[in-house]
mmCIF file with all atom_site columns, C-alpha atoms in Angstrom:
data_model
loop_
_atom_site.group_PDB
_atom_site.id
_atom_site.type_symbol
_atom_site.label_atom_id
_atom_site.label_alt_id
_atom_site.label_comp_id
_atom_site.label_asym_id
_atom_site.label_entity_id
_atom_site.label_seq_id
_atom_site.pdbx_PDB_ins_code
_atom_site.Cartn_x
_atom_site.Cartn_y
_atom_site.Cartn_z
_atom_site.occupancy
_atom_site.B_iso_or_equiv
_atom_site.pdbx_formal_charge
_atom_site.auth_seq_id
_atom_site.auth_comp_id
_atom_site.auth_asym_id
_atom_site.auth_atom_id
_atom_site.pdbx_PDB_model_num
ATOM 1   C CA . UNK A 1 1   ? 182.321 63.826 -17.673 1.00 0.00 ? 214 UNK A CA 1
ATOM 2   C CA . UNK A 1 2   ? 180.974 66.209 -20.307 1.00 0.00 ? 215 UNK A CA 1
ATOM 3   C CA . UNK A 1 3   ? 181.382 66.744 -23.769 1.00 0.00 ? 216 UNK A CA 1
ATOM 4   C CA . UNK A 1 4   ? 179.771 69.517 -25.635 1.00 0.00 ? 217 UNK A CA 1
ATOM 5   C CA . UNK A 1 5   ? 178.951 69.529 -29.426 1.00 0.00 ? 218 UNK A CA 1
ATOM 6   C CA . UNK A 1 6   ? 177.193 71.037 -32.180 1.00 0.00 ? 219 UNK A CA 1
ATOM 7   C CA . UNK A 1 7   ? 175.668 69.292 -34.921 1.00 0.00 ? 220 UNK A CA 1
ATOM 8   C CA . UNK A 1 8   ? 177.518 70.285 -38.608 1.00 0.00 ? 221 UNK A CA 1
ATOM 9   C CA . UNK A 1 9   ? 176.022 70.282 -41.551 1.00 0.00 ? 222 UNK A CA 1
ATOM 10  C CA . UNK A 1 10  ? 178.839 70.233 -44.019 1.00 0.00 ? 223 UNK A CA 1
ATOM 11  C CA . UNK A 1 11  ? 180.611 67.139 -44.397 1.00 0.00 ? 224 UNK A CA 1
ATOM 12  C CA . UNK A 1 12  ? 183.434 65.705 -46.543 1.00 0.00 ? 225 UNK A CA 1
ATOM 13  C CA . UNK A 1 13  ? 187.402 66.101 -46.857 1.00 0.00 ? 226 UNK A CA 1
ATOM 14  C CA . UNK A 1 14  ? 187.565 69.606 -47.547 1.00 0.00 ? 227 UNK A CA 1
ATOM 15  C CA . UNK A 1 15  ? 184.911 70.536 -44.656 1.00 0.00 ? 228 UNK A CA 1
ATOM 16  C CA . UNK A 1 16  ? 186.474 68.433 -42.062 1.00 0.00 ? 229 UNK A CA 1
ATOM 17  C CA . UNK A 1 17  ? 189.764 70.582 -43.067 1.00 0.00 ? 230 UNK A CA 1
ATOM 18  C CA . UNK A 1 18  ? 187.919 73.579 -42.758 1.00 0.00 ? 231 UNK A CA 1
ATOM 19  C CA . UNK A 1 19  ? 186.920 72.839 -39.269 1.00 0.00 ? 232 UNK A CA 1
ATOM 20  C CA . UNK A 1 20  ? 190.297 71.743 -38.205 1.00 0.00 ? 233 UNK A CA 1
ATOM 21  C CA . UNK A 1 21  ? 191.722 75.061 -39.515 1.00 0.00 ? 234 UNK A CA 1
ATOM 22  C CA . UNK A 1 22  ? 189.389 76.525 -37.657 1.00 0.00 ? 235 UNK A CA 1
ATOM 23  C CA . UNK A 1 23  ? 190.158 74.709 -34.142 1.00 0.00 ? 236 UNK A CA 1
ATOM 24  C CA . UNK A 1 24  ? 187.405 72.103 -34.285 1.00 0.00 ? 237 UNK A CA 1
ATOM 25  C CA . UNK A 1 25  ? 187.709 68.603 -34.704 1.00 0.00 ? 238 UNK A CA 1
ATOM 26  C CA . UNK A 1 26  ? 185.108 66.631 -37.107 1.00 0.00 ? 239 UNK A CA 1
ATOM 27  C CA . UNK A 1 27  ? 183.181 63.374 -35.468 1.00 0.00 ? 240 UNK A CA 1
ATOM 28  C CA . UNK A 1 28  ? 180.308 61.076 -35.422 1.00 0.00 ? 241 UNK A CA 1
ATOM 29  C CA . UNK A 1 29  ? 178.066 59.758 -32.554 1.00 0.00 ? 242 UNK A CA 1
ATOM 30  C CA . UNK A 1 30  ? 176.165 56.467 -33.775 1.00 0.00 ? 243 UNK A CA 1
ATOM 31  C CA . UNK A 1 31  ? 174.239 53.864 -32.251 1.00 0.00 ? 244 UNK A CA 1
ATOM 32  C CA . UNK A 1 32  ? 170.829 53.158 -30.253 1.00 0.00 ? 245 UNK A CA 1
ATOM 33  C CA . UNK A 1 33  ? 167.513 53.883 -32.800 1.00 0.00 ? 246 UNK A CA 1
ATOM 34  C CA . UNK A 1 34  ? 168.921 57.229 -33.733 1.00 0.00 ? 247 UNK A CA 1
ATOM 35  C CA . UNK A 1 35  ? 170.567 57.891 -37.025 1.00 0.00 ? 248 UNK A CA 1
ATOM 36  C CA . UNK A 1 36  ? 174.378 58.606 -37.084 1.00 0.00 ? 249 UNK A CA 1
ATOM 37  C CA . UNK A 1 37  ? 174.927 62.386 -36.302 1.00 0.00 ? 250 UNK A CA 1
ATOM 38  C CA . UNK A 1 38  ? 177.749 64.616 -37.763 1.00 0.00 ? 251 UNK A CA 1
ATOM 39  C CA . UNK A 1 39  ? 179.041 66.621 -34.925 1.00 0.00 ? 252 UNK A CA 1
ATOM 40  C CA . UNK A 1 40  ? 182.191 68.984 -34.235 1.00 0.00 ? 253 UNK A CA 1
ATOM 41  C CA . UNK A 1 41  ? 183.809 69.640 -30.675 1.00 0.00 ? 254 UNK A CA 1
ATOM 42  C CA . UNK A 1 42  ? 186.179 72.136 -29.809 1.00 0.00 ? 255 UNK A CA 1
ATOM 43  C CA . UNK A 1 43  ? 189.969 70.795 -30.364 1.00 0.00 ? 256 UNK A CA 1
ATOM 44  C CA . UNK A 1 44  ? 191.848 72.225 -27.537 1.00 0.00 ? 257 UNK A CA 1
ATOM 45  C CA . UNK A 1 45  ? 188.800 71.102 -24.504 1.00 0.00 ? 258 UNK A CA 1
ATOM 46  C CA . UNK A 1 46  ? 188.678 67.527 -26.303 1.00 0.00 ? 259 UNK A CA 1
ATOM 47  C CA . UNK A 1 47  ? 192.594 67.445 -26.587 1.00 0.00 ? 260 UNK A CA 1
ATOM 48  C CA . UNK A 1 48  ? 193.247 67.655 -22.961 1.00 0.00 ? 261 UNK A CA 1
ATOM 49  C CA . UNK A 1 49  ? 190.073 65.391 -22.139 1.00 0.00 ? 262 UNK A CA 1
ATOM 50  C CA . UNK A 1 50  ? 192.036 62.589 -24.104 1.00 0.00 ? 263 UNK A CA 1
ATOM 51  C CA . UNK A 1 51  ? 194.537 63.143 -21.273 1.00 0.00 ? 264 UNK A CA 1
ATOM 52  C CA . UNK A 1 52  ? 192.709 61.334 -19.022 1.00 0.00 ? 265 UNK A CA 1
ATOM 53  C CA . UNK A 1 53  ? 192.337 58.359 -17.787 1.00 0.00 ? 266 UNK A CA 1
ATOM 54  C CA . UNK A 1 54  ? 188.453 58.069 -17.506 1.00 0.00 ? 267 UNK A CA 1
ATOM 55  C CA . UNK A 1 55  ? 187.644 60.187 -20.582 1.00 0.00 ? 268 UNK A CA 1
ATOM 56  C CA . UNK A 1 56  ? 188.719 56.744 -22.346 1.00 0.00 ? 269 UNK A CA 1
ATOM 57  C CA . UNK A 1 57  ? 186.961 54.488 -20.077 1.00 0.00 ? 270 UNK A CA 1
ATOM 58  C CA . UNK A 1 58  ? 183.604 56.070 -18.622 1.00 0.00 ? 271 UNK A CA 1
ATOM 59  C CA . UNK A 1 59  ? 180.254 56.722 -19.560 1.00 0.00 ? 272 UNK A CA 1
ATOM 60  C CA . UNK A 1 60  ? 180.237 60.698 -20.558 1.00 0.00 ? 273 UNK A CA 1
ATOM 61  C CA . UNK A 1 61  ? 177.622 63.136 -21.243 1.00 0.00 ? 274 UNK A CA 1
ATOM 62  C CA . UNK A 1 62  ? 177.365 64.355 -24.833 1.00 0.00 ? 275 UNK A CA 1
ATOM 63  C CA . UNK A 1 63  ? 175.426 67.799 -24.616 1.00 0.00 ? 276 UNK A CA 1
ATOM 64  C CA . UNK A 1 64  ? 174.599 68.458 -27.866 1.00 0.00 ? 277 UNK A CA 1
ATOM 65  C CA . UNK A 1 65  ? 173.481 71.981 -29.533 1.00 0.00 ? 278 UNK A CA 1
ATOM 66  C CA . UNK A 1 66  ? 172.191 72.217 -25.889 1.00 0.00 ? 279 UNK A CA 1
ATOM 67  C CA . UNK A 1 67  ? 169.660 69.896 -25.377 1.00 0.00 ? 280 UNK A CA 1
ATOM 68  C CA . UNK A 1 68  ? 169.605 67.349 -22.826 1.00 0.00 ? 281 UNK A CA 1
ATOM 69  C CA . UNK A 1 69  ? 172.929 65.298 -22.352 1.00 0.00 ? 282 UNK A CA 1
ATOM 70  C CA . UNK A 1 70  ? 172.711 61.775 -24.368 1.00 0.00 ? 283 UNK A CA 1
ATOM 71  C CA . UNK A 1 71  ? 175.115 59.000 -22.565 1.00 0.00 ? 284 UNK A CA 1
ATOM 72  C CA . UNK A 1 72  ? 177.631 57.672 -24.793 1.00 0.00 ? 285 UNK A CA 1
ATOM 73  C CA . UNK A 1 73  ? 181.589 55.787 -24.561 1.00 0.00 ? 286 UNK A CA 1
ATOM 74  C CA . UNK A 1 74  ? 184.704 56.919 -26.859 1.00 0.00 ? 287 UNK A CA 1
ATOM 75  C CA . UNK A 1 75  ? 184.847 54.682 -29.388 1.00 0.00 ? 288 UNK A CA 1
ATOM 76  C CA . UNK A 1 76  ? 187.340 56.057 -31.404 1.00 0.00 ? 289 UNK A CA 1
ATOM 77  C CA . UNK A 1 77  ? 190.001 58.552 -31.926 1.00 0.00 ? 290 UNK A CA 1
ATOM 78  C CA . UNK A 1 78  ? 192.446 59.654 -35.097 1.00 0.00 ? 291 UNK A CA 1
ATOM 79  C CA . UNK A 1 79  ? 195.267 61.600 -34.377 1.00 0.00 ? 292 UNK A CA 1
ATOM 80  C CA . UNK A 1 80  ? 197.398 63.371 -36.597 1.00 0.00 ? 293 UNK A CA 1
ATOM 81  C CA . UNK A 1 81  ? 200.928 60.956 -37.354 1.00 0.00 ? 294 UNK A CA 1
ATOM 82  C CA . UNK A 1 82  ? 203.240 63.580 -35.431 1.00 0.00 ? 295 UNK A CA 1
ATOM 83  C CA . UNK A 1 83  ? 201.196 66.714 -34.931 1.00 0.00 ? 296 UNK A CA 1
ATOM 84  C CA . UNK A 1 84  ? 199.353 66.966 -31.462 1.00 0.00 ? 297 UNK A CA 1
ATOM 85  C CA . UNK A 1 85  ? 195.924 67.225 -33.195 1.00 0.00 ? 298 UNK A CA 1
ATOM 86  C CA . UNK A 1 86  ? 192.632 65.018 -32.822 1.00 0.00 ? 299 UNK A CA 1
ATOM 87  C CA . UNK A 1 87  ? 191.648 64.453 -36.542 1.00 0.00 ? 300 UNK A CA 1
ATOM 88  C CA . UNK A 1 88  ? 188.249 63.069 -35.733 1.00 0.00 ? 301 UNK A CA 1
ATOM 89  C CA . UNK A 1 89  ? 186.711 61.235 -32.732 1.00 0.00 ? 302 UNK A CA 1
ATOM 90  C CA . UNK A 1 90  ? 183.549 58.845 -32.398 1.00 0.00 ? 303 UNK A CA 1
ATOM 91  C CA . UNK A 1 91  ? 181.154 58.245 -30.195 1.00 0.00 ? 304 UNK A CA 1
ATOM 92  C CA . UNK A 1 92  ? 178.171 55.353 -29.399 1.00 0.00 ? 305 UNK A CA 1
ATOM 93  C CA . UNK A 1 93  ? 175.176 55.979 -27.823 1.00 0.00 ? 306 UNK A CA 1
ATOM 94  C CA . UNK A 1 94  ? 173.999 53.794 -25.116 1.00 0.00 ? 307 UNK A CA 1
ATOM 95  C CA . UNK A 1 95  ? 171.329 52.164 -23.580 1.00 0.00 ? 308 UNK A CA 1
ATOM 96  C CA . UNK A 1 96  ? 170.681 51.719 -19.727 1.00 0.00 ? 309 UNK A CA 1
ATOM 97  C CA . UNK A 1 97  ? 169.283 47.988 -20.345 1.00 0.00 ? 310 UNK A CA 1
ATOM 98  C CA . UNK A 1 98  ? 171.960 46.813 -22.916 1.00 0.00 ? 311 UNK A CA 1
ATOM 99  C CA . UNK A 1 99  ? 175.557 45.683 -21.959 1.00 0.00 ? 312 UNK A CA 1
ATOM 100 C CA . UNK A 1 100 ? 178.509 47.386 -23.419 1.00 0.00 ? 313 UNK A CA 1
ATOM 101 C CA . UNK A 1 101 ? 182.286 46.288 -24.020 1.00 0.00 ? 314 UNK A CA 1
ATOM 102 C CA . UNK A 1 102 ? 184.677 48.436 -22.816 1.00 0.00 ? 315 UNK A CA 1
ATOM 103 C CA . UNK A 1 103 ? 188.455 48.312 -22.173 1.00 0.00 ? 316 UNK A CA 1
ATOM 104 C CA . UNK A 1 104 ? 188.831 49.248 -18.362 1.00 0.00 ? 317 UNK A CA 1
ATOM 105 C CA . UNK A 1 105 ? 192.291 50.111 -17.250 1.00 0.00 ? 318 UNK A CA 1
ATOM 106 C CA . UNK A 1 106 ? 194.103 47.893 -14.306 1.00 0.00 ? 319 UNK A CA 1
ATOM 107 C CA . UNK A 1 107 ? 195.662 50.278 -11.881 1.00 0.00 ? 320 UNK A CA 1
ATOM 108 C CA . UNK A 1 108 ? 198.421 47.733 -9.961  1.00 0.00 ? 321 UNK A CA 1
ATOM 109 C CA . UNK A 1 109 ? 199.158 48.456 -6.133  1.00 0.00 ? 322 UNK A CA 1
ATOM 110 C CA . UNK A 1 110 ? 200.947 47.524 -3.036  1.00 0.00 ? 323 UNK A CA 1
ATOM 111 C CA . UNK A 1 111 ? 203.403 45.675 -4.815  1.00 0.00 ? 324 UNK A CA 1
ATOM 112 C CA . UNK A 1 112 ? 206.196 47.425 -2.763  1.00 0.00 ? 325 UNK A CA 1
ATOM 113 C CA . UNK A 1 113 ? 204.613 45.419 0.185   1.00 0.00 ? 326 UNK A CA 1
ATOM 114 C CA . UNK A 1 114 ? 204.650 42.003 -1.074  1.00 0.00 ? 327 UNK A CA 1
ATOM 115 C CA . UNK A 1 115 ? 206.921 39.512 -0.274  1.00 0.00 ? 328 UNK A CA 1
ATOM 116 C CA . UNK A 1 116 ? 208.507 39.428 -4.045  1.00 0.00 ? 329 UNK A CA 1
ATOM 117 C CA . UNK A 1 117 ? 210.110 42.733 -3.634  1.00 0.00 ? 330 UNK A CA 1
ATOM 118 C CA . UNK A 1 118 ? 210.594 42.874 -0.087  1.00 0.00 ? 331 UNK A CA 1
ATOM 119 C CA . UNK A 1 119 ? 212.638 40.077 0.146   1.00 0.00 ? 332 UNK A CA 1
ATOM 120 C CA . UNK A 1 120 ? 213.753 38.807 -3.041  1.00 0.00 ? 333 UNK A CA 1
ATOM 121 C CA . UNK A 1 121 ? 214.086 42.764 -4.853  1.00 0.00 ? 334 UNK A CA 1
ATOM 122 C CA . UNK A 1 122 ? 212.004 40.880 -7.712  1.00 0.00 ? 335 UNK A CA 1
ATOM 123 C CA . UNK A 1 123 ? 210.716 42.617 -10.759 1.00 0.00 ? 336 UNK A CA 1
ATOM 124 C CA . UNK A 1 124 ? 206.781 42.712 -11.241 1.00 0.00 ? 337 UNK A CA 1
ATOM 125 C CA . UNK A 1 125 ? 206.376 43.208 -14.861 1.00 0.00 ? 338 UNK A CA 1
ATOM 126 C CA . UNK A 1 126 ? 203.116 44.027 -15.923 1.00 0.00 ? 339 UNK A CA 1
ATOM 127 C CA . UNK A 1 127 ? 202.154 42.397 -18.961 1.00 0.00 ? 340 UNK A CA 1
ATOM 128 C CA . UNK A 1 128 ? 198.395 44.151 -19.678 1.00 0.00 ? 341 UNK A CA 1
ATOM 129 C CA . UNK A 1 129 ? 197.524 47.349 -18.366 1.00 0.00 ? 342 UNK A CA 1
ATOM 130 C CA . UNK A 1 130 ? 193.732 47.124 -19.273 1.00 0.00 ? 343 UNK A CA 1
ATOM 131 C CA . UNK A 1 131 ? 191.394 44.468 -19.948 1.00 0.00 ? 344 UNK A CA 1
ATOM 132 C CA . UNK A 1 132 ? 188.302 43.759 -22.182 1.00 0.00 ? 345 UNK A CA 1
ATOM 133 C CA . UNK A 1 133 ? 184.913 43.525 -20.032 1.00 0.00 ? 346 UNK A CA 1
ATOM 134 C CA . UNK A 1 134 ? 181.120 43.575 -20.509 1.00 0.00 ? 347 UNK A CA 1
ATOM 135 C CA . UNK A 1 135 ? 178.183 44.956 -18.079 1.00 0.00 ? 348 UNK A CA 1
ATOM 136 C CA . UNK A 1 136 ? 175.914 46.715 -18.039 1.00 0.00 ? 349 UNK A CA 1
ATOM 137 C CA . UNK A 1 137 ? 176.026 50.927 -18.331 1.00 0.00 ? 350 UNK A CA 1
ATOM 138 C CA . UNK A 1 138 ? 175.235 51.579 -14.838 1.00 0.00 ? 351 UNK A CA 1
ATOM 139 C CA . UNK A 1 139 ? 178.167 48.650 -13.680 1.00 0.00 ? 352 UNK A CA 1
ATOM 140 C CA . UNK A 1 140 ? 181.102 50.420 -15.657 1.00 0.00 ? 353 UNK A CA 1
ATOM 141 C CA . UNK A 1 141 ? 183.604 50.525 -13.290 1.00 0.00 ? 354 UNK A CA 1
ATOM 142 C CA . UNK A 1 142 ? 186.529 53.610 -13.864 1.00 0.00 ? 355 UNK A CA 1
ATOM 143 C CA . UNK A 1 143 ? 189.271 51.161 -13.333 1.00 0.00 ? 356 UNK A CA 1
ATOM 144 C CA . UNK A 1 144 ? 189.952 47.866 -11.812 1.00 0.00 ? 357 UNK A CA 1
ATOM 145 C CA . UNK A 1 145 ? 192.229 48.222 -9.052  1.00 0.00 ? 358 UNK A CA 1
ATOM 146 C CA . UNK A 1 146 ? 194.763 44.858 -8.442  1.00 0.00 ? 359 UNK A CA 1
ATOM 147 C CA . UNK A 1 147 ? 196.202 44.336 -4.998  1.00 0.00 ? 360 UNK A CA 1
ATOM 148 C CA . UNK A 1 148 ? 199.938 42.964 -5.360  1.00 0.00 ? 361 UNK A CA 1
ATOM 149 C CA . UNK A 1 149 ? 200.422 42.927 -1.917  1.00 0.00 ? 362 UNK A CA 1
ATOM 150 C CA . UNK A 1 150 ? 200.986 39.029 -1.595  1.00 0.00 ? 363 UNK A CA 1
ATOM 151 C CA . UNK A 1 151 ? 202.863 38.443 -4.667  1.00 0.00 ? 364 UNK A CA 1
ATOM 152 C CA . UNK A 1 152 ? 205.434 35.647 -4.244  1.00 0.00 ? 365 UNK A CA 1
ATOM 153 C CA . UNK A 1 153 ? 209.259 35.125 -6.762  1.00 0.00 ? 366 UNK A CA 1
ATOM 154 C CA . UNK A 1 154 ? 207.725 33.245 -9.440  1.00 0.00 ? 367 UNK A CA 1
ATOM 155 C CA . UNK A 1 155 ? 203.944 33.866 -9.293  1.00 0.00 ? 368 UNK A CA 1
ATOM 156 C CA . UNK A 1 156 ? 202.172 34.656 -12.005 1.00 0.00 ? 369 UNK A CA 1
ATOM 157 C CA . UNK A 1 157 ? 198.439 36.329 -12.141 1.00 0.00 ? 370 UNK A CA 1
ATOM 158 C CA . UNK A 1 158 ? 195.926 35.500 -14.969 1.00 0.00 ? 371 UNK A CA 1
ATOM 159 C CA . UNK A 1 159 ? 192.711 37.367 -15.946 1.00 0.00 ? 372 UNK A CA 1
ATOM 160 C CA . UNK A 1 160 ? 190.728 34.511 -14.328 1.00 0.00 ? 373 UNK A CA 1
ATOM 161 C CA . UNK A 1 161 ? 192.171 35.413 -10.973 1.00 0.00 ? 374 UNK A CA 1
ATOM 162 C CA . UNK A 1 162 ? 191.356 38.797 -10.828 1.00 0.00 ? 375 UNK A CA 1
ATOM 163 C CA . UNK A 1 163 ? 188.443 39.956 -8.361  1.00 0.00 ? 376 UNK A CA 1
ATOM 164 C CA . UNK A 1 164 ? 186.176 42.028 -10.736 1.00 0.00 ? 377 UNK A CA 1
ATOM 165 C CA . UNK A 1 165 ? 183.520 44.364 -9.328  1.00 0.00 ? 378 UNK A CA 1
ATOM 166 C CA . UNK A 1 166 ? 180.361 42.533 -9.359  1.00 0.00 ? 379 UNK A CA 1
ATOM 167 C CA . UNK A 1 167 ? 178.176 42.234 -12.507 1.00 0.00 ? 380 UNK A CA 1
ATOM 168 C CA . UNK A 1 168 ? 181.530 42.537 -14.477 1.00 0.00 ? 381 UNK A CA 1
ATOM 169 C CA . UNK A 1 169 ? 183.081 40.208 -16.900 1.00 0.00 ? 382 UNK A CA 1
ATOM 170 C CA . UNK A 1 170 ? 185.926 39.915 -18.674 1.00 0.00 ? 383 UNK A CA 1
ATOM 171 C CA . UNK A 1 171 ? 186.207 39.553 -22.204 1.00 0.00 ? 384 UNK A CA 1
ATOM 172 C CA . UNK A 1 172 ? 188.584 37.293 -23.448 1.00 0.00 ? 385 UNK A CA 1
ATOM 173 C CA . UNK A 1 173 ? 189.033 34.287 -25.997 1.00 0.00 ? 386 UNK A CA 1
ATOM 174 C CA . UNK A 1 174 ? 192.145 32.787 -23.739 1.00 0.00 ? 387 UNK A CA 1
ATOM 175 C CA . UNK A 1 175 ? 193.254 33.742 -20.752 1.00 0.00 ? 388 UNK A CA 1
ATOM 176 C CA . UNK A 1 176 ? 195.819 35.815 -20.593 1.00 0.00 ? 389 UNK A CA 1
ATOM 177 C CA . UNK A 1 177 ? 199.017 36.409 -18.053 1.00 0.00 ? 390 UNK A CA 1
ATOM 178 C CA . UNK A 1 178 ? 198.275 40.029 -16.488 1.00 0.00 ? 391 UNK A CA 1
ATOM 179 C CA . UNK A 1 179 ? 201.152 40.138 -14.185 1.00 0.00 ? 392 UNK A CA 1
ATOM 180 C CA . UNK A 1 180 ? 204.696 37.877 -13.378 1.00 0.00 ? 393 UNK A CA 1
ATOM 181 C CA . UNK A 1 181 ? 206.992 38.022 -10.924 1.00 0.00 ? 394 UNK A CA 1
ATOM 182 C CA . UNK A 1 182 ? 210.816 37.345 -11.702 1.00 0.00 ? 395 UNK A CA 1
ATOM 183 C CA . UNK A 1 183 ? 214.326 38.083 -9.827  1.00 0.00 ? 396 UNK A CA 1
ATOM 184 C CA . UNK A 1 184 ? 216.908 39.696 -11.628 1.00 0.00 ? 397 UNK A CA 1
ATOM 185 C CA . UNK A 1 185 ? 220.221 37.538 -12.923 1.00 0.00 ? 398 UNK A CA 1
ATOM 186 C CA . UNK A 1 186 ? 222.758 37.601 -10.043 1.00 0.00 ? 399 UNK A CA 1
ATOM 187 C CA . UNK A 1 187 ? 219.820 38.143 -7.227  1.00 0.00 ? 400 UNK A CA 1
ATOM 188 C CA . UNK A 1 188 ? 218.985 34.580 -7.221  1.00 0.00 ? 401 UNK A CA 1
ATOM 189 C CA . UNK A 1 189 ? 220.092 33.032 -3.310  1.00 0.00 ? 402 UNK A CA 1
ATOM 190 C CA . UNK A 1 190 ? 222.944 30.322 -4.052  1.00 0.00 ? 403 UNK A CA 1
ATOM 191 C CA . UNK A 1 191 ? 221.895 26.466 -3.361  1.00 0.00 ? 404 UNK A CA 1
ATOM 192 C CA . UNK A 1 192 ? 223.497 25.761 -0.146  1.00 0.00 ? 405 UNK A CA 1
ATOM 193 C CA . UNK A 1 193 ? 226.317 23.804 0.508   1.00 0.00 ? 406 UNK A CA 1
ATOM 194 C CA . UNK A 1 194 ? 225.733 19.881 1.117   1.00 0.00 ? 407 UNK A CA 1
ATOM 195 C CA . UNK A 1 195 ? 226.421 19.035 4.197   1.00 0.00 ? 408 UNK A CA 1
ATOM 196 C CA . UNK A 1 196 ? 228.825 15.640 4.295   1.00 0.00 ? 409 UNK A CA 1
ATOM 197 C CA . UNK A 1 197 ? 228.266 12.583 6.775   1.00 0.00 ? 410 UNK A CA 1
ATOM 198 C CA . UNK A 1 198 ? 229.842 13.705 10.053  1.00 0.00 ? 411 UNK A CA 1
ATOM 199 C CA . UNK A 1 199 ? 230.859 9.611  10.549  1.00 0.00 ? 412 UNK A CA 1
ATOM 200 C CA . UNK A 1 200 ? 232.618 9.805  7.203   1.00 0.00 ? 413 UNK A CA 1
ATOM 201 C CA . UNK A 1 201 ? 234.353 12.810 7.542   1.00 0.00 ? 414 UNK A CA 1
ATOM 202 C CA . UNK A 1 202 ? 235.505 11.463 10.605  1.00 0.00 ? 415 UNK A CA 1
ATOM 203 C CA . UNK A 1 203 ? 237.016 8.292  9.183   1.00 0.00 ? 416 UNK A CA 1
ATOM 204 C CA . UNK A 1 204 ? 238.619 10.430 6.532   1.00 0.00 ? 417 UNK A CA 1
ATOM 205 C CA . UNK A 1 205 ? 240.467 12.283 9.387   1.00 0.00 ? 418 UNK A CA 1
ATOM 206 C CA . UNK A 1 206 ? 241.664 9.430  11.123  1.00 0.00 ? 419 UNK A CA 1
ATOM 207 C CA . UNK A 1 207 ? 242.966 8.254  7.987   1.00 0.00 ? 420 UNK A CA 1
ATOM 208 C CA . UNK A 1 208 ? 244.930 11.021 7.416   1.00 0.00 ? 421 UNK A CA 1
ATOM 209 C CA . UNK A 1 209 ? 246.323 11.272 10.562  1.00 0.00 ? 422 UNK A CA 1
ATOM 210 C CA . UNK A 1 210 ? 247.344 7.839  10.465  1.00 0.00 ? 423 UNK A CA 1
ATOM 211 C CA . UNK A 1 211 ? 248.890 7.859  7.418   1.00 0.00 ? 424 UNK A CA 1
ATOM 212 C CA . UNK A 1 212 ? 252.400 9.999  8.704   1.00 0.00 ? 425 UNK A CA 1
ATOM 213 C CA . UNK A 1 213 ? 253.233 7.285  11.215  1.00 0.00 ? 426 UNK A CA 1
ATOM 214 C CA . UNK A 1 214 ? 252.476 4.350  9.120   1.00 0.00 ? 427 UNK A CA 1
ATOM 215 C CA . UNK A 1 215 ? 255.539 5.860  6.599   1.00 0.00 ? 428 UNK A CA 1
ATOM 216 C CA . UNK A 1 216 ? 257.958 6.300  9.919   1.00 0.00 ? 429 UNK A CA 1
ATOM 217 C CA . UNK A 1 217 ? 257.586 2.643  10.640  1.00 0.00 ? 430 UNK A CA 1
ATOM 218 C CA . UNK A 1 218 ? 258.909 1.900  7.018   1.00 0.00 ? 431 UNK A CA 1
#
């Protein structure tokens, strides 16, 4: 995806207003050997890039003041407390050679065909919807897809059993429940009956029947 910029010279509380009247939206893109740069991008193309999915979670192409495209990840994003306006944005430069960390979103499927919800109408609650991992640039997947399909009433999923694309790793200090599986009070199958000793319950029967005749002979 592309972003295009323009450096600004101006900088400060009273410039970054300036350029917000004005439709733009003040940032910064850091990192690699190369000084910090001041930038500003137009607010209504970066407003509905934040919209998607990937903008947040891909490697994009910064184009700036028209020279050749620099790779860099969304770092960071202010927006306004109830106004739908992008204060300010940042972006890092990266390398091809160095690993990055980067949420990735989990996009959760087939869970309509597992057993869980097929035949126990259980509830798959998903507890993360992204996860923490480090590769390198040319790794990055766009998402990590999870296949639900076998899901069973009561399992639970955990970052360390999730297939990640390869040269991918997850970042995490624990490890942390990604998915459960749980049926809803008043779905749960009753215990069934016990079943009494057929010899026994036929002793108890004879005993009742005998107990009529014993009284008549009284």
């Amino acid at each position: 995806m592309k972003v295009v910029a323009t450096k600004r010279e101006l900088q400060g509380t009273g410039a970054s207003r300036r350029l917000r009247r004005a439709g733009k939206v003040p940032g910064i893109v850091y990192g690699s050997t190369t000084p910090p740069t001041a930038i500003e991008i137009d607010h209504n193309s970066l407003f509905h890039a934040l919209r998607k999915e990937a903008f947040h979670s891909t490697i994009l192409d910064l184009e700036l003041d028209g020279a050749s495209p620099e790779r860099v990840l969304l770092r960071d994003v202010q927006m306004h407390a109830f106004k739908s306006q992008v204060l300010h944005v940042d972006f890092q430069r990266i390398a091809a050679h160095e690993k990055i960390h980067v949420k990735v979103p989990l996009h959760f499927v087939h869970a309509e065909n597992s057993p869980a919800v097929k035949q126990s109408a259980a509830v798959v609650s998903h507890v993360l919807t992204e996860i923490d991992v480090s590769c390198l640039p040319k790794d990055l997947p766009e998402f990590i897809a999870i296949d639900l399909s076998e899901l069973v009433v009561g399992q639970t999923i955990h970052v360390s059993d999730l297939k990640l694309p390869e040269g991918v790793v997850a970042v995490t200090q624990e490890n942390p429940v990604v998915v459960t599986v749980t049926v809803p009070r008043g779905m749960e199958e009753p215990a069934p009956a016990a079943v009494a000793d057929p010899a026994a319950a036929a002793g108890a029967t004879a005993a009742g029947a005998a107990t009529p005749a014993a009284t008549e002979k009284k």
